Short mmCIF file of C-alpha atoms in Angstrom, two decimals:
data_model
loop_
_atom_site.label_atom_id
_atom_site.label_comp_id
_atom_site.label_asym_id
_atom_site.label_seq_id
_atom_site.Cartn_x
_atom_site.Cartn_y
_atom_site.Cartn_z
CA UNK F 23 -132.23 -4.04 -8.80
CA UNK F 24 -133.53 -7.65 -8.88
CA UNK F 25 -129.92 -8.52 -10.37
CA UNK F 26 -128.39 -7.28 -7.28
CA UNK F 27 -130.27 -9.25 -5.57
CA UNK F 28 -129.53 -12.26 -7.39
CA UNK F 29 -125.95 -11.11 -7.46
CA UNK F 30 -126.45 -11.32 -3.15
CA UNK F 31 -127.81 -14.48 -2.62
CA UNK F 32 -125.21 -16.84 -3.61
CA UNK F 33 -122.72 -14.92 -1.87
CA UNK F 34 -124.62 -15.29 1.70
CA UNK F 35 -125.21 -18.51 1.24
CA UNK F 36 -121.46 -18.75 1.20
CA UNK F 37 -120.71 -16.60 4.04
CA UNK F 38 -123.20 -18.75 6.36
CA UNK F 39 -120.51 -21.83 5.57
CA UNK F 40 -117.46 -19.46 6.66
CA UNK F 41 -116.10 -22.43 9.14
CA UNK F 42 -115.16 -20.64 12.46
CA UNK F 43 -115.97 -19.85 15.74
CA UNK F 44 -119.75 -18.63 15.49
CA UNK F 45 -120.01 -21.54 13.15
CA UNK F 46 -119.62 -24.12 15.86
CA UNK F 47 -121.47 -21.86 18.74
CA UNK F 48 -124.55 -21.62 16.58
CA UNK F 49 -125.12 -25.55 16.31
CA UNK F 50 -123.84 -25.97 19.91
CA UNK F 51 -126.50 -23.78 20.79
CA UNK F 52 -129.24 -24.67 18.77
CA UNK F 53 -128.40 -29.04 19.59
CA UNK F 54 -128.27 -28.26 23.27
CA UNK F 55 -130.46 -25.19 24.03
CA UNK F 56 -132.85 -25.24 21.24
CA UNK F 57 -134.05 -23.16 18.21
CA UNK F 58 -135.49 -19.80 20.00
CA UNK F 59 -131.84 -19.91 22.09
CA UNK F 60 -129.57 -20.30 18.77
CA UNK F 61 -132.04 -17.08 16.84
CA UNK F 62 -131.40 -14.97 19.63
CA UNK F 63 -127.23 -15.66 19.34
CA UNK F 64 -127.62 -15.37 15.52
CA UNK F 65 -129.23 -12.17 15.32
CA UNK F 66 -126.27 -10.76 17.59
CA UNK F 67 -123.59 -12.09 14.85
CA UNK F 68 -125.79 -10.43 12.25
CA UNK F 69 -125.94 -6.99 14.22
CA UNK F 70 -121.99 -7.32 14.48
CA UNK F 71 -121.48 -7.89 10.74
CA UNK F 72 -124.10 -5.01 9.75
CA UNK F 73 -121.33 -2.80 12.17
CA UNK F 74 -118.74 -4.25 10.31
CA UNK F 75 -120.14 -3.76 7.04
CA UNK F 76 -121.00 -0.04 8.09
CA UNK F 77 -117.44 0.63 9.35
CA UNK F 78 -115.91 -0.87 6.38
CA UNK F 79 -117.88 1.12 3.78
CA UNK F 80 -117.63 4.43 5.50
CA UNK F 81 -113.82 3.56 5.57
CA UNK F 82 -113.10 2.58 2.55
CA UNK F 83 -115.62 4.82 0.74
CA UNK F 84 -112.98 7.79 -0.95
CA UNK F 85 -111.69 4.40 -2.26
CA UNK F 86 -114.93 3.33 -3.88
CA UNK F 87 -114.33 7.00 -5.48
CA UNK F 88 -111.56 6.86 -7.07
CA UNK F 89 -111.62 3.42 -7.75
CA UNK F 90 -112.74 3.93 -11.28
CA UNK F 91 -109.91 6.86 -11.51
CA UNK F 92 -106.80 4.86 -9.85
CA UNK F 93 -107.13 1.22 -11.18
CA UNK F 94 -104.53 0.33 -9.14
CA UNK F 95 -106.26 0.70 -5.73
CA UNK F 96 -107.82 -2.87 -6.44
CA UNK F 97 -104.55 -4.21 -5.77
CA UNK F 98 -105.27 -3.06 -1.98
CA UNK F 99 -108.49 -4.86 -1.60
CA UNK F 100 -106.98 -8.13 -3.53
CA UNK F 101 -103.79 -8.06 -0.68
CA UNK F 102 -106.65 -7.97 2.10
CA UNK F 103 -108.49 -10.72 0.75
CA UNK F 104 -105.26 -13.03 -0.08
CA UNK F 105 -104.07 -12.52 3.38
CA UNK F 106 -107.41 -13.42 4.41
CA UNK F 107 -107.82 -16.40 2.15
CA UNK F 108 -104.00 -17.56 3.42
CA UNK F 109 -105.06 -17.07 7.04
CA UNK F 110 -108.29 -19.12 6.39
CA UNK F 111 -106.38 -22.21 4.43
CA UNK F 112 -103.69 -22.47 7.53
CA UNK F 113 -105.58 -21.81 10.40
CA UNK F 114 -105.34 -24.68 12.44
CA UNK F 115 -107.96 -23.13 15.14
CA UNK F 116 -111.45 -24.38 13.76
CA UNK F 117 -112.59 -27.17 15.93
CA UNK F 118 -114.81 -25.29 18.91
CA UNK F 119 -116.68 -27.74 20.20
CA UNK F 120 -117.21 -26.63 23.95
CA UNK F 121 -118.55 -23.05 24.68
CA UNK F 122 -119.14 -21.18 27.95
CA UNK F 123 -122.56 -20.17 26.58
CA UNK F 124 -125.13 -21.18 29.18
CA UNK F 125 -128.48 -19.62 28.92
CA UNK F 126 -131.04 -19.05 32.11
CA UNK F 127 -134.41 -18.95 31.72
CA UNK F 128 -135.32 -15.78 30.06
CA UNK F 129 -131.53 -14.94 29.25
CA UNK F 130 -131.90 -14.90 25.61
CA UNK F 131 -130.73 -10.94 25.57
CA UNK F 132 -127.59 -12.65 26.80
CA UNK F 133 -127.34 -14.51 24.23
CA UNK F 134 -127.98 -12.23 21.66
CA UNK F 135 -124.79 -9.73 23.52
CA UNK F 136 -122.45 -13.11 23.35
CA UNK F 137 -123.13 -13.68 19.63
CA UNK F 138 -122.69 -9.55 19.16
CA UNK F 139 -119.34 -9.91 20.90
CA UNK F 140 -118.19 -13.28 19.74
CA UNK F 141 -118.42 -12.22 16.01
CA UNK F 142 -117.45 -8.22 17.12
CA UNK F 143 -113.91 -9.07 18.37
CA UNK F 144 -113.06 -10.89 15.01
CA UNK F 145 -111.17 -7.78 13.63
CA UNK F 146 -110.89 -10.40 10.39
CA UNK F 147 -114.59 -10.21 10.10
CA UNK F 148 -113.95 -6.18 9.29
CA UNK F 149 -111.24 -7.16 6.84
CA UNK F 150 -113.42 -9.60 5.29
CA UNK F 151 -116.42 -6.60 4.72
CA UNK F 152 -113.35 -4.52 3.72
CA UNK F 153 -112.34 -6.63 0.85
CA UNK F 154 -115.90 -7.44 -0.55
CA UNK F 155 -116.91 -3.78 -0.32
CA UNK F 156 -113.72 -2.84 -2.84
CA UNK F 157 -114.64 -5.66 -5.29
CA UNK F 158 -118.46 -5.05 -5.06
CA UNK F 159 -118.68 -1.14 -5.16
CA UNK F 160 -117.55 -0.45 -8.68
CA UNK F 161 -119.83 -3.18 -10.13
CA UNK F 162 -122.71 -1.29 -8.13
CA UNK F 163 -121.63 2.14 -9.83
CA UNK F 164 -120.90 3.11 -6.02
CA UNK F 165 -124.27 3.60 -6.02
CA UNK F 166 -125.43 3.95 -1.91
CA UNK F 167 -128.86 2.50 -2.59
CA UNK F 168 -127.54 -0.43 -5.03
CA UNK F 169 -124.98 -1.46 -2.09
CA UNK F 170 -128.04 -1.38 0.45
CA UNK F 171 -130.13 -3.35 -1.39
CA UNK F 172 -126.89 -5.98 -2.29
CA UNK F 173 -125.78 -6.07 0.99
CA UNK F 174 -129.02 -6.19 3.00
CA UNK F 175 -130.13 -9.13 0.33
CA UNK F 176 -126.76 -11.09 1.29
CA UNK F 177 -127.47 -10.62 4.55
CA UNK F 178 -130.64 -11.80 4.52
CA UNK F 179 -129.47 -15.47 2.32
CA UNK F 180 -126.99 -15.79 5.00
CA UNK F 181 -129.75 -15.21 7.76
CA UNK F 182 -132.46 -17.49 6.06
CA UNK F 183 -129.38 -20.08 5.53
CA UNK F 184 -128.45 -20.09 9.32
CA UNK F 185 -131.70 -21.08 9.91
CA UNK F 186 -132.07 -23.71 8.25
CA UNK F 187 -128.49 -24.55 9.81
CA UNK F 188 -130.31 -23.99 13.24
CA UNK F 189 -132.65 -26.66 12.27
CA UNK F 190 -130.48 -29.24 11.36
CA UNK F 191 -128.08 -28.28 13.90
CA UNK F 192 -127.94 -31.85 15.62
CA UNK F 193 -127.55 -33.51 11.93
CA UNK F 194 -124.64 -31.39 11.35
CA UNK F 195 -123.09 -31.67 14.34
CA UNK F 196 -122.48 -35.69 13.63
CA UNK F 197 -121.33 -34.87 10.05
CA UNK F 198 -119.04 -32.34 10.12
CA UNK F 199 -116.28 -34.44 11.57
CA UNK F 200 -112.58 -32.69 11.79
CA UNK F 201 -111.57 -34.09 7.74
CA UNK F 202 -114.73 -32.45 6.92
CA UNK F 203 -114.30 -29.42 8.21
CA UNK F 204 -110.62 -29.22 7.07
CA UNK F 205 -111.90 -29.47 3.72
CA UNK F 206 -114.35 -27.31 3.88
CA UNK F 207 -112.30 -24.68 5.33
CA UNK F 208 -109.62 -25.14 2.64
CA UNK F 209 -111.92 -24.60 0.14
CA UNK F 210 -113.41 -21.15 1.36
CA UNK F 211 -109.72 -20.22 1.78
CA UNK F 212 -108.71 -21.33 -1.48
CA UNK F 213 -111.74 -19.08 -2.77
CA UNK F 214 -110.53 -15.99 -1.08
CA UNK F 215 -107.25 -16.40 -2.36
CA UNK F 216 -108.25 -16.51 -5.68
CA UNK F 217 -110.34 -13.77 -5.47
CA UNK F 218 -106.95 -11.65 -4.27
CA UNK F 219 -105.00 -12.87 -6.85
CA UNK F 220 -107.55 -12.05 -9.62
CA UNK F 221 -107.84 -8.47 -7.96
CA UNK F 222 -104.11 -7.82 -7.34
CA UNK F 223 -104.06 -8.69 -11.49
CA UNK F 224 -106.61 -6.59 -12.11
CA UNK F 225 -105.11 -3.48 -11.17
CA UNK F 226 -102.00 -3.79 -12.63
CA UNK F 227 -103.82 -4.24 -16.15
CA UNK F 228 -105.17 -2.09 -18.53
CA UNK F 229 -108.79 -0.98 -17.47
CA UNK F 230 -110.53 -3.27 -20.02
CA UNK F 231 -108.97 -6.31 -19.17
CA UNK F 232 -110.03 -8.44 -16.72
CA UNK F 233 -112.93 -6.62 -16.03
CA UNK F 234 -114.68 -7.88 -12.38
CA UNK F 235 -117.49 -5.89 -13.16
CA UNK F 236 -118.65 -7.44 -16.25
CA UNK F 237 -118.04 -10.84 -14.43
CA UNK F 238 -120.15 -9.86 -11.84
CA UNK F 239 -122.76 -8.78 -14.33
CA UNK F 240 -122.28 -12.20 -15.45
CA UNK F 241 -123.15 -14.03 -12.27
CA UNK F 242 -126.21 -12.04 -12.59
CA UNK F 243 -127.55 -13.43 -15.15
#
């Protein structure tokens, strides 16, 4: 269990950097309304992605099932994360400076709605869960409790991460200048489209080549 966990962490700590809308909304918030405002709006994104996350498990679960059965299934979940990946390396839509979030005194319920819906109507956010789920299941033996526990930990890194984003929001703010965030966004997209490729591969090889779940066991330790 405590290599799940281990497994989690990194992986949260790289979702909290995924450059995009709720990215820029969370610092705006936190450098202009302060710290109690931008919690409120962050625990909203995190109730959309535990949705998400729900919805995409439940979905693809008969595929977590015969997963081990019908190697070749991975080669759906690597297509969902390379389009991903692609969509993430040439989106040109990043830069969200302005927002029409303007919390009242005692509105912070508000808030909390606008970061649910902000983060909700990001159907790639459910693709994103989607693909995960397919390359994390089998490496958790499908096992319900093991994908609680590895979920709920990433979760958690990527909650204990925004914070300290929240914190530093006004810092961040002056550094991540457009070049920056180009960069950074490549990156992550480059990521995601590796992680495709490698799955797509995977299931068109014999079941004890290229075996994610021993990498993953690897990460572990």
């Amino acid at each position: 269990m405590i290599e799940d966990v281990q497994a989690a962490i990194p992986l949260g700590f790289l979702l909290s950097f995924m450059i995009g809308p709720v990215f820029f909304v969370l610092l705006e918030t936190s450098a202009t309304k302060g710290f109690r405002a931008a919690l409120f709006f962050n625990l909203g994104v995190i109730l959309a992605d535990i949705l998400f996350l729900t919805i995409a498990y439940f979905s693809s679960y008969q595929l977590l099932e015969n997963l081990s059965n019908q190697p070749g299934l991975y080669v759906f979940g690597g297509v969902i994360l390379l389009i991903y990946g692609l969509t993430t390396f040439f989106s040109k839509d990043f830069i969200r400076r302005k927002t029409d979030i303007k919390p009242r005194k005692g509105g912070y319920i508000s808030l909390f709605i606008k970061g649910f819906l902000l983060n909700f109507i990001n159907i790639g956010v459910l693709v994103f869960w989607l693909g995960v789920i397919i390359i994390v299941g089998p490496s958790l033996d499908n096992n319900p409790n093991r994908i609680i526990l590895f979920f709920s930990s990433m979760l958690g890194a990527y909650f204990v991460t925004d914070l300290f984003k929240i914190l530093l929001a006004k810092q961040l703010k002056k550094k991540l200048i457009p070049e920056r965030i180009t960069i950074v966004k490549k990156g992550l997209g480059i990521v995601l489209i590796i992680c495709g490729v490698v799955l797509i591969v995977k299931g068109f090889l014999p079941k004890d080549q290229l075996n994610i779940e021993r990498g993953i066991e690897y990460i572990r330790d």
